[in-house]
Amino acid sequence: MTVHLAKGLIKKIVPVTVDLVNNLSDEYQLDSVTVEPAQLEVTGDEKLLERLASIPTMAVSLEGVDGDTTRDVELAAPAGVTTPNKKVTVKIKATKK
C-alpha cells in the first residue's frame, strides 16, 4: 500500500528482512528466524520508495547462538527513508543436531 503525502513524499508498508551473518556451530541447526514487527510503514521520496522492496536489519551474527535467542537489532534504512522504529526484535531458534 502506498500513501501520497507532501509533494514527492509517500508512505509505503514494506517487510523487514534480517541480515544474518556467520554460521552456527556445527552442533546446532537453525530452525527459524522471525522479526517483530514483520512490516514497517516507511516514508520517503516517491522515486526512492518505488524501488524499495524491504528494510534490512543491521548484521545479526549467528556465531555463539546455542538455542533460542532474542536480540534487539537496529534497522539499516537507506538514506532518505524514515521509519517509525529504529530497532526491531529478532528471534532466532536453533536446536542441537
mmCIF file of N, CA, C and O in Angstrom:
data_model
loop_
_atom_site.group_PDB
_atom_site.id
_atom_site.type_symbol
_atom_site.label_atom_id
_atom_site.label_comp_id
_atom_site.label_asym_id
_atom_site.label_seq_id
_atom_site.Cartn_x
_atom_site.Cartn_y
_atom_site.Cartn_z
ATOM 1 N N MET A 1 0.843 -1.179 0.000
ATOM 2 C CA MET A 1 0.000 0.000 0.000
ATOM 3 C C MET A 1 0.889 1.242 0.000
ATOM 4 O O MET A 1 1.854 1.327 0.739
ATOM 5 N N THR A 2 0.539 2.212 -0.822
ATOM 6 C CA THR A 2 1.296 3.457 -0.920
ATOM 7 C C THR A 2 0.360 4.628 -0.651
ATOM 8 O O THR A 2 -0.729 4.678 -1.195
ATOM 9 N N VAL A 3 0.796 5.577 0.185
ATOM 10 C CA VAL A 3 0.016 6.773 0.502
ATOM 11 C C VAL A 3 0.842 7.990 0.103
ATOM 12 O O VAL A 3 2.012 8.088 0.460
ATOM 13 N N HIS A 4 0.238 8.919 -0.640
ATOM 14 C CA HIS A 4 0.932 10.137 -1.056
ATOM 15 C C HIS A 4 0.803 11.207 0.022
ATOM 16 O O HIS A 4 -0.273 11.456 0.536
ATOM 17 N N LEU A 5 1.912 11.852 0.374
ATOM 18 C CA LEU A 5 1.945 12.910 1.382
ATOM 19 C C LEU A 5 2.264 14.223 0.694
ATOM 20 O O LEU A 5 1.754 14.501 -0.374
ATOM 21 N N ALA A 6 3.153 15.010 1.286
ATOM 22 C CA ALA A 6 3.592 16.260 0.672
ATOM 23 C C ALA A 6 4.224 15.952 -0.682
ATOM 24 O O ALA A 6 4.614 14.815 -0.948
ATOM 25 N N LYS A 7 4.355 16.958 -1.483
ATOM 26 C CA LYS A 7 4.872 16.774 -2.845
ATOM 27 C C LYS A 7 6.158 15.947 -2.839
ATOM 28 O O LYS A 7 7.150 16.315 -2.209
ATOM 29 N N GLY A 8 6.111 14.826 -3.541
ATOM 30 C CA GLY A 8 7.295 13.984 -3.678
ATOM 31 C C GLY A 8 7.500 12.985 -2.557
ATOM 32 O O GLY A 8 8.316 12.083 -2.679
ATOM 33 N N LEU A 9 6.774 13.113 -1.430
ATOM 34 C CA LEU A 9 6.927 12.176 -0.319
ATOM 35 C C LEU A 9 5.746 11.216 -0.280
ATOM 36 O O LEU A 9 4.607 11.614 -0.507
ATOM 37 N N ILE A 10 6.055 9.951 0.010
ATOM 38 C CA ILE A 10 4.997 8.955 0.145
ATOM 39 C C ILE A 10 5.293 8.053 1.338
ATOM 40 O O ILE A 10 6.408 8.043 1.862
ATOM 41 N N LYS A 11 4.266 7.306 1.744
ATOM 42 C CA LYS A 11 4.412 6.271 2.762
ATOM 43 C C LYS A 11 4.152 4.934 2.088
ATOM 44 O O LYS A 11 3.322 4.834 1.183
ATOM 45 N N LYS A 12 4.850 3.923 2.572
ATOM 46 C CA LYS A 12 4.708 2.602 1.985
ATOM 47 C C LYS A 12 4.968 1.566 3.081
ATOM 48 O O LYS A 12 5.822 1.776 3.937
ATOM 49 N N ILE A 13 4.240 0.462 3.053
ATOM 50 C CA ILE A 13 4.470 -0.623 4.011
ATOM 51 C C ILE A 13 5.361 -1.655 3.336
ATOM 52 O O ILE A 13 5.052 -2.130 2.235
ATOM 53 N N VAL A 14 6.482 -1.972 4.001
ATOM 54 C CA VAL A 14 7.440 -2.938 3.446
ATOM 55 C C VAL A 14 7.813 -3.959 4.520
ATOM 56 O O VAL A 14 7.766 -3.671 5.716
ATOM 57 N N PRO A 15 8.201 -5.167 4.100
ATOM 58 C CA PRO A 15 8.649 -6.164 5.074
ATOM 59 C C PRO A 15 10.041 -5.836 5.603
ATOM 60 O O PRO A 15 10.829 -5.156 4.940
ATOM 61 N N VAL A 16 10.324 -6.334 6.797
ATOM 62 C CA VAL A 16 11.652 -6.208 7.390
ATOM 63 C C VAL A 16 12.388 -7.517 7.107
ATOM 64 O O VAL A 16 11.839 -8.598 7.316
ATOM 65 N N THR A 17 13.624 -7.413 6.616
ATOM 66 C CA THR A 17 14.431 -8.608 6.356
ATOM 67 C C THR A 17 15.626 -8.621 7.304
ATOM 68 O O THR A 17 16.197 -7.584 7.605
ATOM 69 N N VAL A 18 15.971 -9.819 7.770
ATOM 70 C CA VAL A 18 17.070 -9.976 8.721
ATOM 71 C C VAL A 18 18.336 -10.328 7.961
ATOM 72 O O VAL A 18 18.358 -11.274 7.171
ATOM 73 N N ASP A 19 19.396 -9.563 8.195
ATOM 74 C CA ASP A 19 20.698 -9.789 7.560
ATOM 75 C C ASP A 19 21.527 -10.706 8.468
ATOM 76 O O ASP A 19 22.186 -10.244 9.392
ATOM 77 N N LEU A 20 21.459 -12.022 8.207
ATOM 78 C CA LEU A 20 22.209 -12.995 9.012
ATOM 79 C C LEU A 20 23.630 -13.132 8.495
ATOM 80 O O LEU A 20 23.848 -13.230 7.281
ATOM 81 N N VAL A 21 24.592 -13.134 9.413
ATOM 82 C CA VAL A 21 25.992 -13.330 9.056
ATOM 83 C C VAL A 21 26.598 -14.403 9.953
ATOM 84 O O VAL A 21 26.075 -14.698 11.022
ATOM 85 N N ASN A 22 27.707 -14.954 9.517
ATOM 86 C CA ASN A 22 28.406 -16.033 10.219
ATOM 87 C C ASN A 22 27.528 -17.282 10.261
ATOM 88 O O ASN A 22 26.391 -17.269 9.826
ATOM 89 N N ASN A 23 28.073 -18.345 10.771
ATOM 90 C CA ASN A 23 27.356 -19.614 10.816
ATOM 91 C C ASN A 23 27.184 -20.081 12.245
ATOM 92 O O ASN A 23 27.970 -19.729 13.124
ATOM 93 N N LEU A 24 26.159 -20.899 12.441
ATOM 94 C CA LEU A 24 26.011 -21.574 13.726
ATOM 95 C C LEU A 24 27.152 -22.566 13.873
ATOM 96 O O LEU A 24 27.737 -23.017 12.880
ATOM 97 N N SER A 25 27.446 -22.956 15.116
ATOM 98 C CA SER A 25 28.439 -24.011 15.302
ATOM 99 C C SER A 25 27.883 -25.283 14.675
ATOM 100 O O SER A 25 26.674 -25.427 14.468
ATOM 101 N N ASP A 26 28.757 -26.237 14.377
ATOM 102 C CA ASP A 26 28.348 -27.472 13.723
ATOM 103 C C ASP A 26 27.390 -28.299 14.573
ATOM 104 O O ASP A 26 26.737 -29.207 14.071
ATOM 105 N N GLU A 27 27.300 -27.995 15.865
ATOM 106 C CA GLU A 27 26.432 -28.753 16.771
ATOM 107 C C GLU A 27 24.966 -28.347 16.659
ATOM 108 O O GLU A 27 24.094 -29.044 17.177
ATOM 109 N N TYR A 28 24.685 -27.205 16.028
ATOM 110 C CA TYR A 28 23.325 -26.665 16.010
ATOM 111 C C TYR A 28 22.794 -26.517 14.595
ATOM 112 O O TYR A 28 23.544 -26.355 13.645
ATOM 113 N N GLN A 29 21.453 -26.569 14.511
ATOM 114 C CA GLN A 29 20.788 -26.283 13.243
ATOM 115 C C GLN A 29 19.828 -25.119 13.461
ATOM 116 O O GLN A 29 19.232 -24.989 14.536
ATOM 117 N N LEU A 30 19.685 -24.303 12.444
ATOM 118 C CA LEU A 30 18.806 -23.142 12.515
ATOM 119 C C LEU A 30 17.385 -23.597 12.205
ATOM 120 O O LEU A 30 17.119 -24.162 11.146
ATOM 121 N N ASP A 31 16.473 -23.379 13.156
ATOM 122 C CA ASP A 31 15.079 -23.775 12.959
ATOM 123 C C ASP A 31 14.249 -22.640 12.370
ATOM 124 O O ASP A 31 13.461 -22.858 11.456
ATOM 125 N N SER A 32 14.420 -21.430 12.905
ATOM 126 C CA SER A 32 13.651 -20.301 12.372
ATOM 127 C C SER A 32 14.257 -18.974 12.812
ATOM 128 O O SER A 32 14.975 -18.906 13.816
ATOM 129 N N VAL A 33 13.942 -17.960 12.031
ATOM 130 C CA VAL A 33 14.300 -16.578 12.363
ATOM 131 C C VAL A 33 13.055 -15.751 12.098
ATOM 132 O O VAL A 33 12.509 -15.773 10.996
ATOM 133 N N THR A 34 12.586 -15.039 13.133
ATOM 134 C CA THR A 34 11.429 -14.165 12.969
ATOM 135 C C THR A 34 11.801 -12.765 13.423
ATOM 136 O O THR A 34 12.731 -12.581 14.206
ATOM 137 N N VAL A 35 11.071 -11.804 12.908
ATOM 138 C CA VAL A 35 11.330 -10.405 13.261
ATOM 139 C C VAL A 35 10.006 -9.737 13.616
ATOM 140 O O VAL A 35 8.982 -10.007 12.984
ATOM 141 N N GLU A 36 10.038 -8.916 14.663
ATOM 142 C CA GLU A 36 8.857 -8.171 15.095
ATOM 143 C C GLU A 36 9.208 -6.696 15.215
ATOM 144 O O GLU A 36 10.176 -6.386 15.910
ATOM 145 N N PRO A 37 8.485 -5.820 14.565
ATOM 146 C CA PRO A 37 7.390 -6.117 13.650
ATOM 147 C C PRO A 37 7.919 -6.674 12.323
ATOM 148 O O PRO A 37 9.050 -6.389 11.933
ATOM 149 N N ALA A 38 7.089 -7.448 11.668
ATOM 150 C CA ALA A 38 7.478 -8.071 10.405
ATOM 151 C C ALA A 38 7.417 -7.074 9.245
ATOM 152 O O ALA A 38 8.071 -7.273 8.220
ATOM 153 N N GLN A 39 6.627 -6.011 9.413
ATOM 154 C CA GLN A 39 6.485 -4.971 8.395
ATOM 155 C C GLN A 39 6.541 -3.610 9.065
ATOM 156 O O GLN A 39 6.181 -3.480 10.237
ATOM 157 N N LEU A 40 6.977 -2.624 8.305
ATOM 158 C CA LEU A 40 7.025 -1.249 8.798
ATOM 159 C C LEU A 40 6.482 -0.299 7.740
ATOM 160 O O LEU A 40 6.643 -0.531 6.544
ATOM 161 N N GLU A 41 5.876 0.787 8.204
ATOM 162 C CA GLU A 41 5.473 1.857 7.300
ATOM 163 C C GLU A 41 6.640 2.827 7.202
ATOM 164 O O GLU A 41 7.075 3.373 8.212
ATOM 165 N N VAL A 42 7.153 3.010 6.004
ATOM 166 C CA VAL A 42 8.297 3.892 5.793
ATOM 167 C C VAL A 42 7.850 5.128 5.013
ATOM 168 O O VAL A 42 6.851 5.098 4.303
ATOM 169 N N THR A 43 8.606 6.198 5.159
ATOM 170 C CA THR A 43 8.319 7.451 4.464
ATOM 171 C C THR A 43 9.567 7.879 3.707
ATOM 172 O O THR A 43 10.680 7.736 4.212
ATOM 173 N N GLY A 44 9.364 8.388 2.502
ATOM 174 C CA GLY A 44 10.499 8.867 1.726
ATOM 175 C C GLY A 44 10.073 9.389 0.379
ATOM 176 O O GLY A 44 8.881 9.451 0.057
ATOM 177 N N ASP A 45 11.063 9.733 -0.414
ATOM 178 C CA ASP A 45 10.843 10.220 -1.766
ATOM 179 C C ASP A 45 10.169 9.130 -2.606
ATOM 180 O O ASP A 45 10.516 7.959 -2.514
ATOM 181 N N GLU A 46 9.211 9.538 -3.403
ATOM 182 C CA GLU A 46 8.445 8.587 -4.205
ATOM 183 C C GLU A 46 9.337 7.705 -5.074
ATOM 184 O O GLU A 46 9.169 6.485 -5.121
ATOM 185 N N LYS A 47 10.312 8.299 -5.748
ATOM 186 C CA LYS A 47 11.190 7.507 -6.624
ATOM 187 C C LYS A 47 12.023 6.516 -5.833
ATOM 188 O O LYS A 47 12.269 5.400 -6.275
ATOM 189 N N LEU A 48 12.465 6.901 -4.642
ATOM 190 C CA LEU A 48 13.254 6.019 -3.789
ATOM 191 C C LEU A 48 12.407 4.843 -3.291
ATOM 192 O O LEU A 48 12.822 3.692 -3.347
ATOM 193 N N LEU A 49 11.198 5.136 -2.832
ATOM 194 C CA LEU A 49 10.345 4.073 -2.295
ATOM 195 C C LEU A 49 9.790 3.153 -3.368
ATOM 196 O O LEU A 49 9.470 2.005 -3.088
ATOM 197 N N GLU A 50 9.697 3.637 -4.599
ATOM 198 C CA GLU A 50 9.258 2.762 -5.694
ATOM 199 C C GLU A 50 10.200 1.566 -5.837
ATOM 200 O O GLU A 50 9.781 0.467 -6.160
ATOM 201 N N ARG A 51 11.480 1.791 -5.580
ATOM 202 C CA ARG A 51 12.495 0.733 -5.735
ATOM 203 C C ARG A 51 12.730 -0.048 -4.445
ATOM 204 O O ARG A 51 13.422 -1.055 -4.455
ATOM 205 N N LEU A 52 12.177 0.424 -3.342
ATOM 206 C CA LEU A 52 12.415 -0.203 -2.042
ATOM 207 C C LEU A 52 11.459 -1.377 -1.842
ATOM 208 O O LEU A 52 10.252 -1.197 -1.745
ATOM 209 N N ALA A 53 12.018 -2.591 -1.760
ATOM 210 C CA ALA A 53 11.189 -3.792 -1.588
ATOM 211 C C ALA A 53 11.107 -4.219 -0.128
ATOM 212 O O ALA A 53 10.160 -4.890 0.272
ATOM 213 N N SER A 54 12.128 -3.857 0.675
ATOM 214 C CA SER A 54 12.152 -4.240 2.087
ATOM 215 C C SER A 54 13.128 -3.345 2.841
ATOM 216 O O SER A 54 13.922 -2.639 2.233
ATOM 217 N N ILE A 55 13.064 -3.420 4.172
ATOM 218 C CA ILE A 55 14.008 -2.708 5.040
ATOM 219 C C ILE A 55 14.860 -3.767 5.726
ATOM 220 O O ILE A 55 14.324 -4.616 6.460
ATOM 221 N N PRO A 56 16.169 -3.766 5.503
ATOM 222 C CA PRO A 56 17.028 -4.755 6.167
ATOM 223 C C PRO A 56 17.415 -4.315 7.577
ATOM 224 O O PRO A 56 17.374 -3.132 7.900
ATOM 225 N N THR A 57 17.786 -5.300 8.374
ATOM 226 C CA THR A 57 18.364 -5.005 9.685
ATOM 227 C C THR A 57 19.871 -4.851 9.518
ATOM 228 O O THR A 57 20.429 -5.206 8.485
ATOM 229 N N MET A 58 20.504 -4.351 10.538
ATOM 230 C CA MET A 58 21.960 -4.403 10.587
ATOM 231 C C MET A 58 22.319 -5.893 10.696
ATOM 232 O O MET A 58 21.466 -6.719 11.003
ATOM 233 N N ALA A 59 23.574 -6.237 10.500
ATOM 234 C CA ALA A 59 24.001 -7.637 10.517
ATOM 235 C C ALA A 59 23.720 -8.289 11.878
ATOM 236 O O ALA A 59 23.983 -7.701 12.927
ATOM 237 N N VAL A 60 23.167 -9.497 11.827
ATOM 238 C CA VAL A 60 22.898 -10.299 13.019
ATOM 239 C C VAL A 60 23.776 -11.548 12.924
ATOM 240 O O VAL A 60 23.603 -12.361 12.030
ATOM 241 N N SER A 61 24.714 -11.669 13.842
ATOM 242 C CA SER A 61 25.643 -12.795 13.813
ATOM 243 C C SER A 61 25.020 -14.034 14.451
ATOM 244 O O SER A 61 24.421 -13.960 15.522
ATOM 245 N N LEU A 62 25.195 -15.166 13.788
ATOM 246 C CA LEU A 62 24.753 -16.445 14.341
ATOM 247 C C LEU A 62 25.841 -17.094 15.188
ATOM 248 O O LEU A 62 25.597 -18.104 15.851
ATOM 249 N N GLU A 63 27.029 -16.504 15.172
ATOM 250 C CA GLU A 63 28.139 -17.043 15.949
ATOM 251 C C GLU A 63 27.786 -17.028 17.439
ATOM 252 O O GLU A 63 27.311 -16.027 17.975
ATOM 253 N N GLY A 64 27.957 -18.155 18.084
ATOM 254 C CA GLY A 64 27.691 -18.257 19.516
ATOM 255 C C GLY A 64 26.244 -18.557 19.883
ATOM 256 O O GLY A 64 25.931 -18.751 21.051
ATOM 257 N N VAL A 65 25.340 -18.603 18.904
ATOM 258 C CA VAL A 65 23.944 -18.941 19.192
ATOM 259 C C VAL A 65 23.873 -20.427 19.524
ATOM 260 O O VAL A 65 24.323 -21.263 18.749
ATOM 261 N N ASP A 66 23.326 -20.724 20.708
ATOM 262 C CA ASP A 66 23.258 -22.131 21.124
ATOM 263 C C ASP A 66 21.889 -22.466 21.704
ATOM 264 O O ASP A 66 21.764 -23.112 22.727
ATOM 265 N N GLY A 67 20.860 -21.994 21.027
ATOM 266 C CA GLY A 67 19.481 -22.228 21.457
ATOM 267 C C GLY A 67 18.630 -21.068 21.017
ATOM 268 O O GLY A 67 18.966 -20.358 20.072
ATOM 269 N N ASP A 68 17.536 -20.845 21.724
ATOM 270 C CA ASP A 68 16.654 -19.736 21.388
ATOM 271 C C ASP A 68 17.276 -18.428 21.877
ATOM 272 O O ASP A 68 17.689 -18.324 23.026
ATOM 273 N N THR A 69 17.341 -17.457 20.976
ATOM 274 C CA THR A 69 17.983 -16.180 21.270
ATOM 275 C C THR A 69 17.098 -15.049 20.762
ATOM 276 O O THR A 69 16.528 -15.145 19.680
ATOM 277 N N THR A 70 17.008 -13.981 21.534
ATOM 278 C CA THR A 70 16.267 -12.784 21.129
ATOM 279 C C THR A 70 17.212 -11.597 21.192
ATOM 280 O O THR A 70 17.927 -11.426 22.175
ATOM 281 N N ARG A 71 17.199 -10.796 20.117
ATOM 282 C CA ARG A 71 18.070 -9.619 20.060
ATOM 283 C C ARG A 71 17.307 -8.421 19.522
ATOM 284 O O ARG A 71 16.511 -8.550 18.597
ATOM 285 N N ASP A 72 17.573 -7.262 20.105
ATOM 286 C CA ASP A 72 17.071 -6.012 19.544
ATOM 287 C C ASP A 72 18.125 -5.519 18.565
ATOM 288 O O ASP A 72 19.291 -5.354 18.931
ATOM 289 N N VAL A 73 17.701 -5.315 17.328
ATOM 290 C CA VAL A 73 18.640 -5.006 16.253
ATOM 291 C C VAL A 73 18.219 -3.719 15.556
ATOM 292 O O VAL A 73 17.032 -3.515 15.273
ATOM 293 N N GLU A 74 19.190 -2.869 15.262
ATOM 294 C CA GLU A 74 18.910 -1.632 14.537
ATOM 295 C C GLU A 74 18.588 -1.921 13.078
ATOM 296 O O GLU A 74 19.082 -2.883 12.496
ATOM 297 N N LEU A 75 17.761 -1.053 12.508
ATOM 298 C CA LEU A 75 17.443 -1.147 11.083
ATOM 299 C C LEU A 75 18.533 -0.477 10.267
ATOM 300 O O LEU A 75 19.202 0.444 10.742
ATOM 301 N N ALA A 76 18.697 -0.929 9.046
ATOM 302 C CA ALA A 76 19.665 -0.340 8.119
ATOM 303 C C ALA A 76 18.903 0.338 6.979
ATOM 304 O O ALA A 76 19.052 -0.013 5.813
ATOM 305 N N ALA A 77 18.076 1.305 7.350
ATOM 306 C CA ALA A 77 17.272 2.010 6.345
ATOM 307 C C ALA A 77 18.183 2.838 5.438
ATOM 308 O O ALA A 77 19.112 3.477 5.909
ATOM 309 N N PRO A 78 17.919 2.817 4.136
ATOM 310 C CA PRO A 78 18.728 3.615 3.223
ATOM 311 C C PRO A 78 18.554 5.112 3.484
ATOM 312 O O PRO A 78 17.536 5.535 4.044
ATOM 313 N N ALA A 79 19.527 5.895 3.058
ATOM 314 C CA ALA A 79 19.451 7.351 3.201
ATOM 315 C C ALA A 79 18.182 7.865 2.527
ATOM 316 O O ALA A 79 17.828 7.421 1.437
ATOM 317 N N GLY A 80 17.491 8.755 3.204
ATOM 318 C CA GLY A 80 16.279 9.334 2.649
ATOM 319 C C GLY A 80 15.009 8.595 3.023
ATOM 320 O O GLY A 80 13.913 9.021 2.672
ATOM 321 N N VAL A 81 15.140 7.475 3.734
ATOM 322 C CA VAL A 81 13.977 6.692 4.165
ATOM 323 C C VAL A 81 13.872 6.783 5.678
ATOM 324 O O VAL A 81 14.843 6.541 6.388
ATOM 325 N N THR A 82 12.704 7.162 6.166
ATOM 326 C CA THR A 82 12.497 7.219 7.612
ATOM 327 C C THR A 82 11.524 6.120 8.024
ATOM 328 O O THR A 82 10.620 5.756 7.265
ATOM 329 N N THR A 83 11.740 5.612 9.240
ATOM 330 C CA THR A 83 10.903 4.553 9.789
ATOM 331 C C THR A 83 10.441 4.962 11.181
ATOM 332 O O THR A 83 11.135 5.718 11.859
ATOM 333 N N PRO A 84 9.287 4.466 11.625
ATOM 334 C CA PRO A 84 8.825 4.815 12.967
ATOM 335 C C PRO A 84 9.655 4.124 14.053
ATOM 336 O O PRO A 84 9.727 4.587 15.173
ATOM 337 N N ASN A 85 10.284 3.028 13.713
ATOM 338 C CA ASN A 85 11.108 2.269 14.659
ATOM 339 C C ASN A 85 12.571 2.394 14.245
ATOM 340 O O ASN A 85 12.882 2.366 13.064
ATOM 341 N N LYS A 86 13.443 2.487 15.212
ATOM 342 C CA LYS A 86 14.877 2.462 14.929
ATOM 343 C C LYS A 86 15.420 1.042 15.102
ATOM 344 O O LYS A 86 16.459 0.695 14.565
ATOM 345 N N LYS A 87 14.693 0.221 15.894
ATOM 346 C CA LYS A 87 15.100 -1.157 16.167
ATOM 347 C C LYS A 87 13.919 -2.096 16.019
ATOM 348 O O LYS A 87 12.763 -1.672 16.132
ATOM 349 N N VAL A 88 14.231 -3.353 15.756
ATOM 350 C CA VAL A 88 13.238 -4.424 15.724
ATOM 351 C C VAL A 88 13.749 -5.568 16.593
ATOM 352 O O VAL A 88 14.929 -5.602 16.960
ATOM 353 N N THR A 89 12.876 -6.503 16.926
ATOM 354 C CA THR A 89 13.256 -7.660 17.723
ATOM 355 C C THR A 89 13.400 -8.869 16.815
ATOM 356 O O THR A 89 12.463 -9.217 16.090
ATOM 357 N N VAL A 90 14.577 -9.495 16.853
ATOM 358 C CA VAL A 90 14.851 -10.681 16.048
ATOM 359 C C VAL A 90 14.902 -11.884 16.980
ATOM 360 O O VAL A 90 15.631 -11.881 17.968
ATOM 361 N N LYS A 91 14.093 -12.910 16.662
ATOM 362 C CA LYS A 91 14.064 -14.146 17.448
ATOM 363 C C LYS A 91 14.661 -15.267 16.620
ATOM 364 O O LYS A 91 14.191 -15.552 15.518
ATOM 365 N N ILE A 92 15.714 -15.875 17.161
ATOM 366 C CA ILE A 92 16.418 -16.957 16.476
ATOM 367 C C ILE A 92 16.157 -18.244 17.254
ATOM 368 O O ILE A 92 16.358 -18.289 18.459
ATOM 369 N N LYS A 93 15.704 -19.267 16.550
ATOM 370 C CA LYS A 93 15.500 -20.575 17.184
ATOM 371 C C LYS A 93 16.475 -21.559 16.563
ATOM 372 O O LYS A 93 16.515 -21.739 15.351
ATOM 373 N N ALA A 94 17.273 -22.173 17.418
ATOM 374 C CA ALA A 94 18.257 -23.160 16.975
ATOM 375 C C ALA A 94 18.209 -24.339 17.943
ATOM 376 O O ALA A 94 18.017 -24.151 19.144
ATOM 377 N N THR A 95 18.384 -25.542 17.402
ATOM 378 C CA THR A 95 18.400 -26.740 18.246
ATOM 379 C C THR A 95 19.664 -27.552 17.969
ATOM 380 O O THR A 95 20.251 -27.465 16.880
ATOM 381 N N LYS A 96 20.037 -28.352 18.962
ATOM 382 C CA LYS A 96 21.185 -29.243 18.794
ATOM 383 C C LYS A 96 20.838 -30.298 17.755
ATOM 384 O O LYS A 96 19.724 -30.795 17.727
ATOM 385 N N LYS A 97 21.816 -30.660 16.952
ATOM 386 C CA LYS A 97 21.601 -31.692 15.917
ATOM 387 C C LYS A 97 21.541 -33.057 16.553
ATOM 388 O O LYS A 97 22.090 -33.336 17.566
#
